Coordinates of C-alpha atoms and ligand atoms in Angstrom, one line a residue:
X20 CA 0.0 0.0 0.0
X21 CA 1.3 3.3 -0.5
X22 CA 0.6 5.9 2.0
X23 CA -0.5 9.2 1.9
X24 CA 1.4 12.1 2.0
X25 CA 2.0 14.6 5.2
X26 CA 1.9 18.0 5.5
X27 CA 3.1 21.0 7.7
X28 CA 2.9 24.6 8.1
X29 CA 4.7 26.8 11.0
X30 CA 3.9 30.6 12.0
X31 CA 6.9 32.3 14.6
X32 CA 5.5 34.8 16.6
X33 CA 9.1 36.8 16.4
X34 CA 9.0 38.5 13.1
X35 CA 12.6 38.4 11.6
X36 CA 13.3 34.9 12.7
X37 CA 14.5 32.7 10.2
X38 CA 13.7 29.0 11.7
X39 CA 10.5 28.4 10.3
X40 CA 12.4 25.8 7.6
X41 CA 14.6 24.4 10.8
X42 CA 11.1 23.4 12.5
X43 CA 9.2 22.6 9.0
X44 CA 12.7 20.2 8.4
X45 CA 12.0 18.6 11.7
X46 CA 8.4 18.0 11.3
X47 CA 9.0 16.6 8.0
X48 CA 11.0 14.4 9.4
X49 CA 8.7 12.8 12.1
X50 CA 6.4 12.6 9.1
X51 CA 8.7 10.6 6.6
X52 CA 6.5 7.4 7.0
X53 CA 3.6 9.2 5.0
X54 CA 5.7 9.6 1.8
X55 CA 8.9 8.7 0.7
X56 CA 8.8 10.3 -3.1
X57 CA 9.5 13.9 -2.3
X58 CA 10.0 16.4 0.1
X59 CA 10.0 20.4 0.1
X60 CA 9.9 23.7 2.2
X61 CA 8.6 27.1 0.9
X62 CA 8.6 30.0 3.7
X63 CA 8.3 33.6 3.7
X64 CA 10.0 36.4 4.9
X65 CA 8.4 39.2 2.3
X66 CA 8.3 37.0 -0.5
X67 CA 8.0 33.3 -1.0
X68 CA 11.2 30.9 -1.1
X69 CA 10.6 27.5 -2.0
X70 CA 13.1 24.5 -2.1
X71 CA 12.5 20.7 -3.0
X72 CA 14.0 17.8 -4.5
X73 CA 13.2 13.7 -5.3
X74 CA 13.9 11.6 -2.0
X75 CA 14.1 11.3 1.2
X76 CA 14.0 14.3 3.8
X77 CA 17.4 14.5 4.7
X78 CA 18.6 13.4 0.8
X79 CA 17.3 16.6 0.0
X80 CA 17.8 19.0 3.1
X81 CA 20.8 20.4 4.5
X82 CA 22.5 23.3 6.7
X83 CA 23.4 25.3 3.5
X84 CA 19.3 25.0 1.8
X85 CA 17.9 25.3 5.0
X86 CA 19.5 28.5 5.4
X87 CA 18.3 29.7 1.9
X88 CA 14.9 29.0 3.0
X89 CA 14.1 32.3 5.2
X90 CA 11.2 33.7 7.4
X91 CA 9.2 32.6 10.5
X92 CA 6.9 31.0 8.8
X93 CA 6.7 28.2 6.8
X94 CA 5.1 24.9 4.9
X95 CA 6.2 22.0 3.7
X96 CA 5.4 18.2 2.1
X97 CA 6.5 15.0 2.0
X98 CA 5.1 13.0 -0.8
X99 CA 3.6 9.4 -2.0
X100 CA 1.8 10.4 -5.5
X101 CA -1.4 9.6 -5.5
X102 CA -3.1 11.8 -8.5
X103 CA 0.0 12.6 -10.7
X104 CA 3.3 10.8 -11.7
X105 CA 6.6 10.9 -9.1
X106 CA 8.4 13.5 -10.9
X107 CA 10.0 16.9 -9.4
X108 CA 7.4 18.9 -11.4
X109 CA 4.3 17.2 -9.1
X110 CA 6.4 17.7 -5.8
X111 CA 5.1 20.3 -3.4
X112 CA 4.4 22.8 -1.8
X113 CA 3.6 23.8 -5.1
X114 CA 3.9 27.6 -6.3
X115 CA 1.5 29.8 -8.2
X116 CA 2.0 32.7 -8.9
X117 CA -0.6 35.6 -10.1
X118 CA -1.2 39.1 -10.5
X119 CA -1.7 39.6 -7.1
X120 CA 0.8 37.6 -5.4
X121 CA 1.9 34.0 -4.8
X122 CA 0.6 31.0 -3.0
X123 CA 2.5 28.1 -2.5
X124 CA 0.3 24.9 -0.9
X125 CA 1.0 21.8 0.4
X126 CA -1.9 19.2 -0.1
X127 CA -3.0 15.5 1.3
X128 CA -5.2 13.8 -0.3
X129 CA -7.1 13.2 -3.9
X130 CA -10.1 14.9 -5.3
X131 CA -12.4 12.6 -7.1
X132 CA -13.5 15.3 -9.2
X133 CA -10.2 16.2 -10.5
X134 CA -10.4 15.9 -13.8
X135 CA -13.9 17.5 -14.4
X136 CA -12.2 20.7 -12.8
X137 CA -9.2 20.5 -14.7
X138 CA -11.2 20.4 -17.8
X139 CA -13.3 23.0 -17.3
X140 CA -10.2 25.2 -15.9
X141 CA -8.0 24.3 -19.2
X142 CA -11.4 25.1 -21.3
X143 CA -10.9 28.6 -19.9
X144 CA -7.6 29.0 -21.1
X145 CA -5.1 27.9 -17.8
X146 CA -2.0 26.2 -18.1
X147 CA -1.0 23.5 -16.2
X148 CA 2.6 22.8 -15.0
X149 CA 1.9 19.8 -12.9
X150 CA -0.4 17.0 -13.4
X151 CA -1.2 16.7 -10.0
X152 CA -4.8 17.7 -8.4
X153 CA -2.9 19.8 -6.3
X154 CA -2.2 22.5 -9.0
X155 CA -6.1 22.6 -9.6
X156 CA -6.8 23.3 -6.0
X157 CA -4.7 26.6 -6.3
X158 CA -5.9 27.6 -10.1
X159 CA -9.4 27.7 -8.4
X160 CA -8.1 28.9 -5.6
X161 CA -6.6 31.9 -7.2
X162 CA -9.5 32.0 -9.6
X163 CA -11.6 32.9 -6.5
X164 CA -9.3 35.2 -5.3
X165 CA -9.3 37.7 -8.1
X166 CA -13.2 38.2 -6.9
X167 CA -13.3 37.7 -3.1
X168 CA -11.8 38.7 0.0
X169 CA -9.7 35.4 1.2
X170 CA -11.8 33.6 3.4
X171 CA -15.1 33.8 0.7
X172 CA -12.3 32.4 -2.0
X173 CA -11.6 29.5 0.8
X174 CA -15.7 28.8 0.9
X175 CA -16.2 28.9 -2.7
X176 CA -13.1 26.7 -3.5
X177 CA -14.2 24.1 -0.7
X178 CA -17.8 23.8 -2.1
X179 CA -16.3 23.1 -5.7
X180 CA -13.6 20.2 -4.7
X181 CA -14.8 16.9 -3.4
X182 CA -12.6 14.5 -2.2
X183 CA -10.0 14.3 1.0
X184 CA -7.9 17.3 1.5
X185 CA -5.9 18.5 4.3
X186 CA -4.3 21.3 3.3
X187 CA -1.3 23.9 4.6
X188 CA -0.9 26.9 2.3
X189 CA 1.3 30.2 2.5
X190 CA -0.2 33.3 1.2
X191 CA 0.1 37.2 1.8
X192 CA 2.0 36.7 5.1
X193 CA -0.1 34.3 6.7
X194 CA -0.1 29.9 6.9
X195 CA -3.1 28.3 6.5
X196 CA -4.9 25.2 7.2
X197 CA -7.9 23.6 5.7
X198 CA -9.5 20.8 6.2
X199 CA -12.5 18.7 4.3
X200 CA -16.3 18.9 5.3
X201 CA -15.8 15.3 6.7
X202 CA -12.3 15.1 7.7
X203 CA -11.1 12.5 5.8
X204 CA -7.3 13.1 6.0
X205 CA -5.7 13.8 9.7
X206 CA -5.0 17.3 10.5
X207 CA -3.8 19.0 13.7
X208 CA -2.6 22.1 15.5
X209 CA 0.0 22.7 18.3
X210 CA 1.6 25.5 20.2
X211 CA 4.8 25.7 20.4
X212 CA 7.6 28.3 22.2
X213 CA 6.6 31.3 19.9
X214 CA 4.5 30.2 17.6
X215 CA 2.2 27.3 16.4
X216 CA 2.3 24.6 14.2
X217 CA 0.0 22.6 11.9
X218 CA 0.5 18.9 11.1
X219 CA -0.9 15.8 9.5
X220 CA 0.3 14.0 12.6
X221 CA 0.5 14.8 16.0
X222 CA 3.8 13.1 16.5
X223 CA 5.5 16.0 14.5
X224 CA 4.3 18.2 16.7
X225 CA 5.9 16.3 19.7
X226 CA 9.2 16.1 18.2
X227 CA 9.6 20.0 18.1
X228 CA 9.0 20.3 21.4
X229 CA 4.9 21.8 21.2
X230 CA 2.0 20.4 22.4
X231 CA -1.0 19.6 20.7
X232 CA -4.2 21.8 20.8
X233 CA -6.5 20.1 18.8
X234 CA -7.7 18.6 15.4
X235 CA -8.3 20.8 12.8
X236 CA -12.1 20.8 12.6
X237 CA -13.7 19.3 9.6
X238 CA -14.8 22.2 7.4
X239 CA -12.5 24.1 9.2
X240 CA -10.3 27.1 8.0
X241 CA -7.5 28.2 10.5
X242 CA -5.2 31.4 9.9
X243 CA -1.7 31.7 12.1
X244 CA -0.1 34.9 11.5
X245 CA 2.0 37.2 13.5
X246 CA 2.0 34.5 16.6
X247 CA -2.2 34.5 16.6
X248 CA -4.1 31.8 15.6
X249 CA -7.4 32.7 14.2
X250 CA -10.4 29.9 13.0
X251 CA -13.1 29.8 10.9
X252 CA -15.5 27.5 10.3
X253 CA -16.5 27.6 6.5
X254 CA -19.1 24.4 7.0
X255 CA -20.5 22.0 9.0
X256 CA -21.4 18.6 8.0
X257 CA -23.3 16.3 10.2
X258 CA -21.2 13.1 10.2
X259 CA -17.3 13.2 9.4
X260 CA -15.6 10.4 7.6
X261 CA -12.2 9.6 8.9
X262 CA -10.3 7.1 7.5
X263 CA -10.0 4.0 9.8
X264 CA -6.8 3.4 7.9
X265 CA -4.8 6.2 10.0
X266 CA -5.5 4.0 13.4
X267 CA -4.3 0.7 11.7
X268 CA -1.8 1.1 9.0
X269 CA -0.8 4.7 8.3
X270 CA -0.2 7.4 11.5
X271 CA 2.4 6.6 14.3
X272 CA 1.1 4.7 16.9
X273 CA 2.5 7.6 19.0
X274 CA 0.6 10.4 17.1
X275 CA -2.7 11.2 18.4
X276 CA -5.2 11.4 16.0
X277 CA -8.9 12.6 15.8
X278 CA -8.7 12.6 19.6
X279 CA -7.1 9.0 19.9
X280 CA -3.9 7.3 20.7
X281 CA -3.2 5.1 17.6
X282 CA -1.3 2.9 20.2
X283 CA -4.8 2.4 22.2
X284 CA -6.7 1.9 19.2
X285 CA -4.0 -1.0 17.8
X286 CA -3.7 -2.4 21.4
X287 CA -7.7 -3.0 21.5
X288 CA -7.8 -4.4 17.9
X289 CA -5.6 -7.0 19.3
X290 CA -7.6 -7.7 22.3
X291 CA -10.5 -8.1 20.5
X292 CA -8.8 -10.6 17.7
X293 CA -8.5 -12.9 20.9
X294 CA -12.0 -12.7 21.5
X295 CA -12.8 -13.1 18.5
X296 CA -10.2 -15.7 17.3
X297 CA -8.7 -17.6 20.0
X298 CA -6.7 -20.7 20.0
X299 CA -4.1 -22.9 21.2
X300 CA -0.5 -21.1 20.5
X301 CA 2.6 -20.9 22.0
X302 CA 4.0 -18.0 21.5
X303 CA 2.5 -14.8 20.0
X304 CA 4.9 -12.8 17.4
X305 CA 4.5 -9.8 15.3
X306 CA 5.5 -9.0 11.5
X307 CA 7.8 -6.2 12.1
X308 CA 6.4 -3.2 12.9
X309 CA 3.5 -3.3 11.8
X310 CA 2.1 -6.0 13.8
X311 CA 4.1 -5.0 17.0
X312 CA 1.1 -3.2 18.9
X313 CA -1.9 -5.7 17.7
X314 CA 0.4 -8.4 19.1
X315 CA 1.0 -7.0 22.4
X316 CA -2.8 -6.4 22.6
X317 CA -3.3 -10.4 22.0
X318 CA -0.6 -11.2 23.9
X319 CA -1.7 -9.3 26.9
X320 CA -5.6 -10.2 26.5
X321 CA -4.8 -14.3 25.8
X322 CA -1.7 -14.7 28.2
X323 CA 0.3 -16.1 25.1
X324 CA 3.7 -15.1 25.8
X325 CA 4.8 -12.3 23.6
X326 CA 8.5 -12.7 21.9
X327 CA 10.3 -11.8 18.5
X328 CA 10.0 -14.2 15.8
X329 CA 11.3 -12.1 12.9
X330 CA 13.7 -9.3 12.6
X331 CA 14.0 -6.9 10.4
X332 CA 16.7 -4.9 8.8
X333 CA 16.1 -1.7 9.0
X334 CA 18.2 -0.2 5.9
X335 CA 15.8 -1.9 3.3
X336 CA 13.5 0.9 1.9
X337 CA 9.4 -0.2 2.2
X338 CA 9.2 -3.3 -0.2
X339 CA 6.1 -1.5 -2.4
X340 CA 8.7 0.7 -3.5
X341 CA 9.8 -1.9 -5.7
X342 CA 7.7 -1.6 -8.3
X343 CA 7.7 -5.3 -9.8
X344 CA 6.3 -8.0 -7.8
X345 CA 9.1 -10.2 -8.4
X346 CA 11.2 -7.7 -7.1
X347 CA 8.6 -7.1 -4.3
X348 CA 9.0 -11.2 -3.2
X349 CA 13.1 -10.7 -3.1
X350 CA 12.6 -7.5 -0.8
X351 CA 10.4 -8.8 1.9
X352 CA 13.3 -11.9 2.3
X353 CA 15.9 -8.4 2.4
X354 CA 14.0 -7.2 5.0
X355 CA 12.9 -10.0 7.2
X356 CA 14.9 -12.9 8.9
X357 CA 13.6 -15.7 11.3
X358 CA 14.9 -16.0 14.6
X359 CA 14.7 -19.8 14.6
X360 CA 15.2 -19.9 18.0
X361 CA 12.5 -18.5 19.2
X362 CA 9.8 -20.4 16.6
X363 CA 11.0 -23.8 15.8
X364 CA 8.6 -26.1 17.3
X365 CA 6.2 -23.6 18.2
X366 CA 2.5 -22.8 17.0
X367 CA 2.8 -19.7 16.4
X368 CA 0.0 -16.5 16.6
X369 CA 1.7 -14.3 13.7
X370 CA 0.2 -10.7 14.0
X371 CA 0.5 -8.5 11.2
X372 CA -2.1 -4.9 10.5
X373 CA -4.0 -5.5 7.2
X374 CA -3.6 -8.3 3.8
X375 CA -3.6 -6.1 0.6
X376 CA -2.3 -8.4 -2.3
X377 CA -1.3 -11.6 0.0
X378 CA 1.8 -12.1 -1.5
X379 CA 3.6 -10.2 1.0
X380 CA 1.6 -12.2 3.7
X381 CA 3.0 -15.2 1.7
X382 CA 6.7 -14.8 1.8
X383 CA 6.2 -14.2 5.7
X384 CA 4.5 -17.2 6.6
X385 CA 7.3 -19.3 3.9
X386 CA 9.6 -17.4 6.6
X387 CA 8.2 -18.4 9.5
X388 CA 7.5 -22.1 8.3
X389 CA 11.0 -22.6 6.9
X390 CA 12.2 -21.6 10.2
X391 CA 10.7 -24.4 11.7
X392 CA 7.4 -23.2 13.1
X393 CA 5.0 -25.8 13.9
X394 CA 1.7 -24.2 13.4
X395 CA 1.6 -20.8 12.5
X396 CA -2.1 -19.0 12.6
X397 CA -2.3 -15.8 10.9
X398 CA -4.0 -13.0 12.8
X399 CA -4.9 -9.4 10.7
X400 CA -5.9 -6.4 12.8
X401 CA -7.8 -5.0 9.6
X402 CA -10.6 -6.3 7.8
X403 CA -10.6 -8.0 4.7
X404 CA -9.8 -5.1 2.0
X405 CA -12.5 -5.5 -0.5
X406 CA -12.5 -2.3 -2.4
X407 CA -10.2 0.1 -3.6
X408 CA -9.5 3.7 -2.1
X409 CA -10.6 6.9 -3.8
X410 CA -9.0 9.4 -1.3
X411 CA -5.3 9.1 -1.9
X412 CA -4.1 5.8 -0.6
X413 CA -2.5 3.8 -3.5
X414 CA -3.3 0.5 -2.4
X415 CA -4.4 -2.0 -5.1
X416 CA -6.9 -2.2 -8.3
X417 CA -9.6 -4.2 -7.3
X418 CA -8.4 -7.1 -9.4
X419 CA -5.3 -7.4 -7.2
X420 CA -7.0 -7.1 -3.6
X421 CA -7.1 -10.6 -2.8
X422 CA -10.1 -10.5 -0.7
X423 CA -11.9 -9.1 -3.1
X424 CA -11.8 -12.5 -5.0
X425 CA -11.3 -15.4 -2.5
X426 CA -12.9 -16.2 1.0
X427 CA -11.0 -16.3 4.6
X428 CA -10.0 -19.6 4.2
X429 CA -9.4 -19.6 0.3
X430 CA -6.6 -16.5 1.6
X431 CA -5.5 -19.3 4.3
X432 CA -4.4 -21.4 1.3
X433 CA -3.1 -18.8 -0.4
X434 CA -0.5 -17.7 1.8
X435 CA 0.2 -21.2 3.8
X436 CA -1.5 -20.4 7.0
X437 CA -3.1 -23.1 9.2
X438 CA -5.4 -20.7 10.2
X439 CA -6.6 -17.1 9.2
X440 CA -8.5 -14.5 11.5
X441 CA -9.0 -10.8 10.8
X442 CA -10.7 -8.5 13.4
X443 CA -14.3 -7.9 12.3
X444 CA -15.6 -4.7 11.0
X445 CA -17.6 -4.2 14.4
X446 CA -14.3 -5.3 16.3
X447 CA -12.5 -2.3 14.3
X448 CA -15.1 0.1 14.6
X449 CA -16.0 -0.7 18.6
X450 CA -11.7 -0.8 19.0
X451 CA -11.4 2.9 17.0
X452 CA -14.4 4.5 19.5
X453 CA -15.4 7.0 16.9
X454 CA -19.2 5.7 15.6
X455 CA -19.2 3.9 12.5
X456 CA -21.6 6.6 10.7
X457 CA -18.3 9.2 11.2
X458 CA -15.2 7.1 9.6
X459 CA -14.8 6.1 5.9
X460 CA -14.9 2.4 5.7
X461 CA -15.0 1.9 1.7
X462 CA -12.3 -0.3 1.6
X463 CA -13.8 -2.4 3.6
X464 CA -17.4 -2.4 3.2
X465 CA -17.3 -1.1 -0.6
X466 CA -19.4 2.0 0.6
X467 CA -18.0 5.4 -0.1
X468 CA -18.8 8.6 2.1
X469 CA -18.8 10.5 -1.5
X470 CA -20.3 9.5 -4.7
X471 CA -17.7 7.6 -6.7
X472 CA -19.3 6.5 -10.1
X473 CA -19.9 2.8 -10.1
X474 CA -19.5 2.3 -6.3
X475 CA -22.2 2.3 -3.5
X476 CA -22.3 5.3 -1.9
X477 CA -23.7 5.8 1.6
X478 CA -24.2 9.4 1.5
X479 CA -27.8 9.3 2.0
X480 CA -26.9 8.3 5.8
X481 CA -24.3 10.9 5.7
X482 CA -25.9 14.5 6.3
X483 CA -23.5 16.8 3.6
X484 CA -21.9 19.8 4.4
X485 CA -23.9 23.1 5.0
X486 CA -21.6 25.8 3.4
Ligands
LIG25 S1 -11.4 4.0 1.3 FE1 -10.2 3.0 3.0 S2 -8.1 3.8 2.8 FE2 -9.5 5.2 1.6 S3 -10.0 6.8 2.9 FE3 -11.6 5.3 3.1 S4 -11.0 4.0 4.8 FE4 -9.2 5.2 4.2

C-alpha cells in the first residue's frame, strides 16, 4: 500500500526569525513514514522561497538550503503520488504565482473530481505545470481570489472540490490550514515556544517540542499569523468520515489522531482478535512493525507469551517501492529474517495490520514455516480489504485485492497459514471508539462517504456539508 502524504505549516510569533524551515525540516521528518517520493519547504520572509527535491528528507535537506529557506513562517510536504506521476514537477508545496501575489500549498489527499475541474479550468484557457490535483486546487483557488476577500475564495473553492484534503498553504503573510467537510485526511494544531504549528500527525508536533491543541475541525479554515491563531468555520457537515486506515496502518502509533492514541486503538484491535479468534499457541509474534502493537494487545488479552520471531533490517526501503512484484517477493526476504530460536517447534499467533495483495503475507508465513514453526495462525488487525481507495491511498486495483476475490479460508491457502482471523468490521469500529456513521470504511465495506461512479455510496446516511 502506498501511503498518503503529510503535510506541515509553522507561524513564529518573532517577526525576523529565520527558523520556520529548521522546525518545518524537523516536522517533515517525524512525518517521513507518510511519503517517501519527495519532500520540500517554501517559507516567507516578504516573498515566498521554496526549495525541494526527489527523495528522502534529509537526501534533499541540509545546513546550506535550510538557510536559503528564510522567514518565520513556513510549509512543507512530503510525498507518495497519488493523482500525478513521481516526478520533481508534481512535488510540493507547489507555487502559483498571479497578478496579485503568490501561493504556494501543500496538499494531502485526492479529489475525485479532479479531472472535471481540470477540464473545465483548461477550457478557460489555464495552463498547467503539474499534473497533479494539487495545482487545480490553487488555479481555483486563485481563480476565486481575483473576486473575493480570502476567506469567501476558501468557501467557494471548498464547495467546488470533493474528495479528502488536508491542506497547509502560504499566502500574503499568513499559513493556513484547511481541512474537508468530513475530515477524511488527519489534520492538527500545536503550540509551540513562539508560535504554532500545523500537522498531519500529532507526533511531529511532539518532536519539536509543542504540544498539541486540537484537530483541525472538519470544514474548518484556520489562519496563524503574527503569533495568533485565528479559526473559521467555513461548514459543517453532520457526520465526518475519517479514514479507519490512519489507526491501523498509516499514522504513528505515537501520534494522536482525531482525539485517539493510535497505540490504544492498535492495542484494542488485538484484544478483541482474541476474542474473536482464539486458539491454542505458543508463543505470540508480530511482523515487524507493523504487527508490533496488535500483538501486544493479543498477547496481553490471551496470556500467550509475547517474543520476536522475525527481525528486520532496517536499511531496506518499504518493499512496495519496488515496483515489480518479483522484485517485491526478493525484498520482503531483504528485509525479514527468522529467529529460529524462538519459533522452531512452536504454533505460532503471527500478527500483522491488514492483507492487501497476499503475497507479501506469503513470503512471511514461507519465513516463519522454513524456520521451523509448527503451526503458524495468521491474525490481521484489519478487515478483509475488498475495495479500492478513492481518497489518496494507492493500495491496489480491485483485481489485485485478494479478498476481493477469495474467501477467509481460500486466503489461508493462499498464503500457507493453518489458520486465518482478521478482526471484524464491528471489532475495528467498537476498538477505534469513533461511531461507525463518522469514519470512511470503503475499503472495507465497498461504501463510499462520496459519490464515486460505479460504487455504493452511503451518502444518503451521511448528512452533507452546509456551506
Ligand atoms: S477507502 Fe479506505 S483507505 Fe481510503 S479513505 Fe476510506 S478507509 Fe481510508
Amino acid at each position: 500500500m502506498k501511503e498518503k502524504c503529510g503535510v506541515v505549516g509553522v507561524s513564529l510569533k518573532n517577526g525576523g526569525t529565520d527558523q520556520a524551515a529548521l522546525i518545518t525540516y524537523y516536522a517533515l521528518y517525524a512525518l517521513q513514514h507518510r511519503g517517501q517520493e519527495s519532500t520540500g519547504i517554501a517559507t516567507y520572509d516578504d516573498k515566498i522561497y521554496i526549495d525541494k527535491g526527489m527523495g528522502l528528507v534529509s537526501d534533499v535537506f541540509n545546513k546550506v538550503r535550510l538557510k536559503e529557506l528564510k522567514g518565520s513562517m513556513g510549509i512543507g510536504h512530503v510525498r507518495y503520488s497519488t493523482e500525478g506521476a513521481s516526478k520533481i514537477e508534481n512535488s510540493q508545496p507547489l507555487l502559483i504565482g498571479y497578478k496579485n501575489g503568490a501561493i504556494a500549498i501543500a496538499h494531502n489527499g485526492h479529489l475525485v473530481n479532479y479531472r472535471e475541474l481540470r477540464a473545465e479550468l483548461e477550457a478557460e484557457g489555464r495552463i498547467f505545470i503539474t499534473d497533479s490535483d494539487t495545482e487545480v486546487i490553487a488555479h481555483l483557488l486563485v481563480k476565486e481570489l481575483l473576486v473575493s476577500d480570502f476567506i469567501e475564495a476558501i468557501r467557494s473553492l471548498m464547495q467546488r472540490i470533493i474528495g479528502s484534503y488536508s491542506l497547509t498553504l502560504l499566502f500574503d503573510g499568513m499559513v493556513v490550514a484547511v481541512r474537508d467537510p468530513l475530515g477524511i485526511k488527519p489534520l492538527c494544531i500545536g503550540k509551540m515556544d513562539g508560535g504554532y504549528i500545523i500537522s498531519s500527525e500529532s507526533a511531529a508536533i511532539d518532536t519539536v517540542g509543542g504540544t498539541l491543541l486540537r484537530d483541525v475541525c472538519p470544514g474548518e479554515l484556520v489562519i496563524l499569523k503574527d503569533g495568533q491563531i485565528e479559526s473559521h468555520r467555513i461548514c459543517r457537515s453532520q457526520n465526518t468520515a475519517h479514514c479507519f486506515f490512519e489507526f491501523t496502518y498509516f499514522a504513528r502509533p505515537d501520534s494522536i489522531v482525531d482525539g485517539l492514541l493510535v497505540y490504544d486503538v492498535r492495542r484494542r484491535i488485538g484484544e478483541i482478535l482474541v476474542e474473536e479468534h482464539d486458539l491454542n499457541a505458543d508463543i505470540v509474534c508480530p511482523v515487524p512493525d507493523s504487527g508490533v502493537t496488535f500483538a501486544i494487545g493479543y498477547s496481553i488479552r490471551s496470556g500467550i507469551r509475547y517474543i520476536e520471531g522475525l527481525m528486520k533490517n532496517r536499511y531496506i526501503g518499504r518493499t512496495f517501492i519496488m515496483p515489480a512484484q518479483e522484485m517485491r517477493e526478493i525484498a520482503v526476504r531483504l528485509k525479514l529474517n527468522a529467529i529460529r530460536a524462538n519459533v522452531a517447534g512452536k504454533r505460532v499467533a503471527l500478527i500483522d495490520d491488514s492483507i492487501v495483495r497476499g503475497t507479501t503475507s506469503k513470503r512471511i508465513v514461507d519465513i516463519v514455516r522454513s524456520a521451523g514453526a509448527k503451526e503458524i495462525h495468521m491474525r490481521i488487525g484489519c478487515p478483509p480489504v475488498i475495495s479500492p481507495c478513492y481518497f489518496g491511498i494507492d493500495m491496489a486495483t480491485r483485481a489485485e485485492l485478494i479478498a476481493a476475490h477469495k474467501s477467509v479460508e481460500g486466503i489461508a491457502l493462499v498464503v500457507g497459514a493453518d489458520s486465518l482471523g482478521y478482526v471484524s468490521i464491528d471489532g475495528l469500529v467498537k476498538s477505534i471508539g469513533i461511531p461507525k456513521e463518522n469514519l470512511c470504511l470503503g475499503c472495507i465495506t465497498g461504501k463510499y462517504p462520496i459519490e464515486i461512479p460505479g460504487e455504493e455510496c452511503i451518502r444518503k446516511q451521511l448528512r452533507l456539508a452546509q456551506f
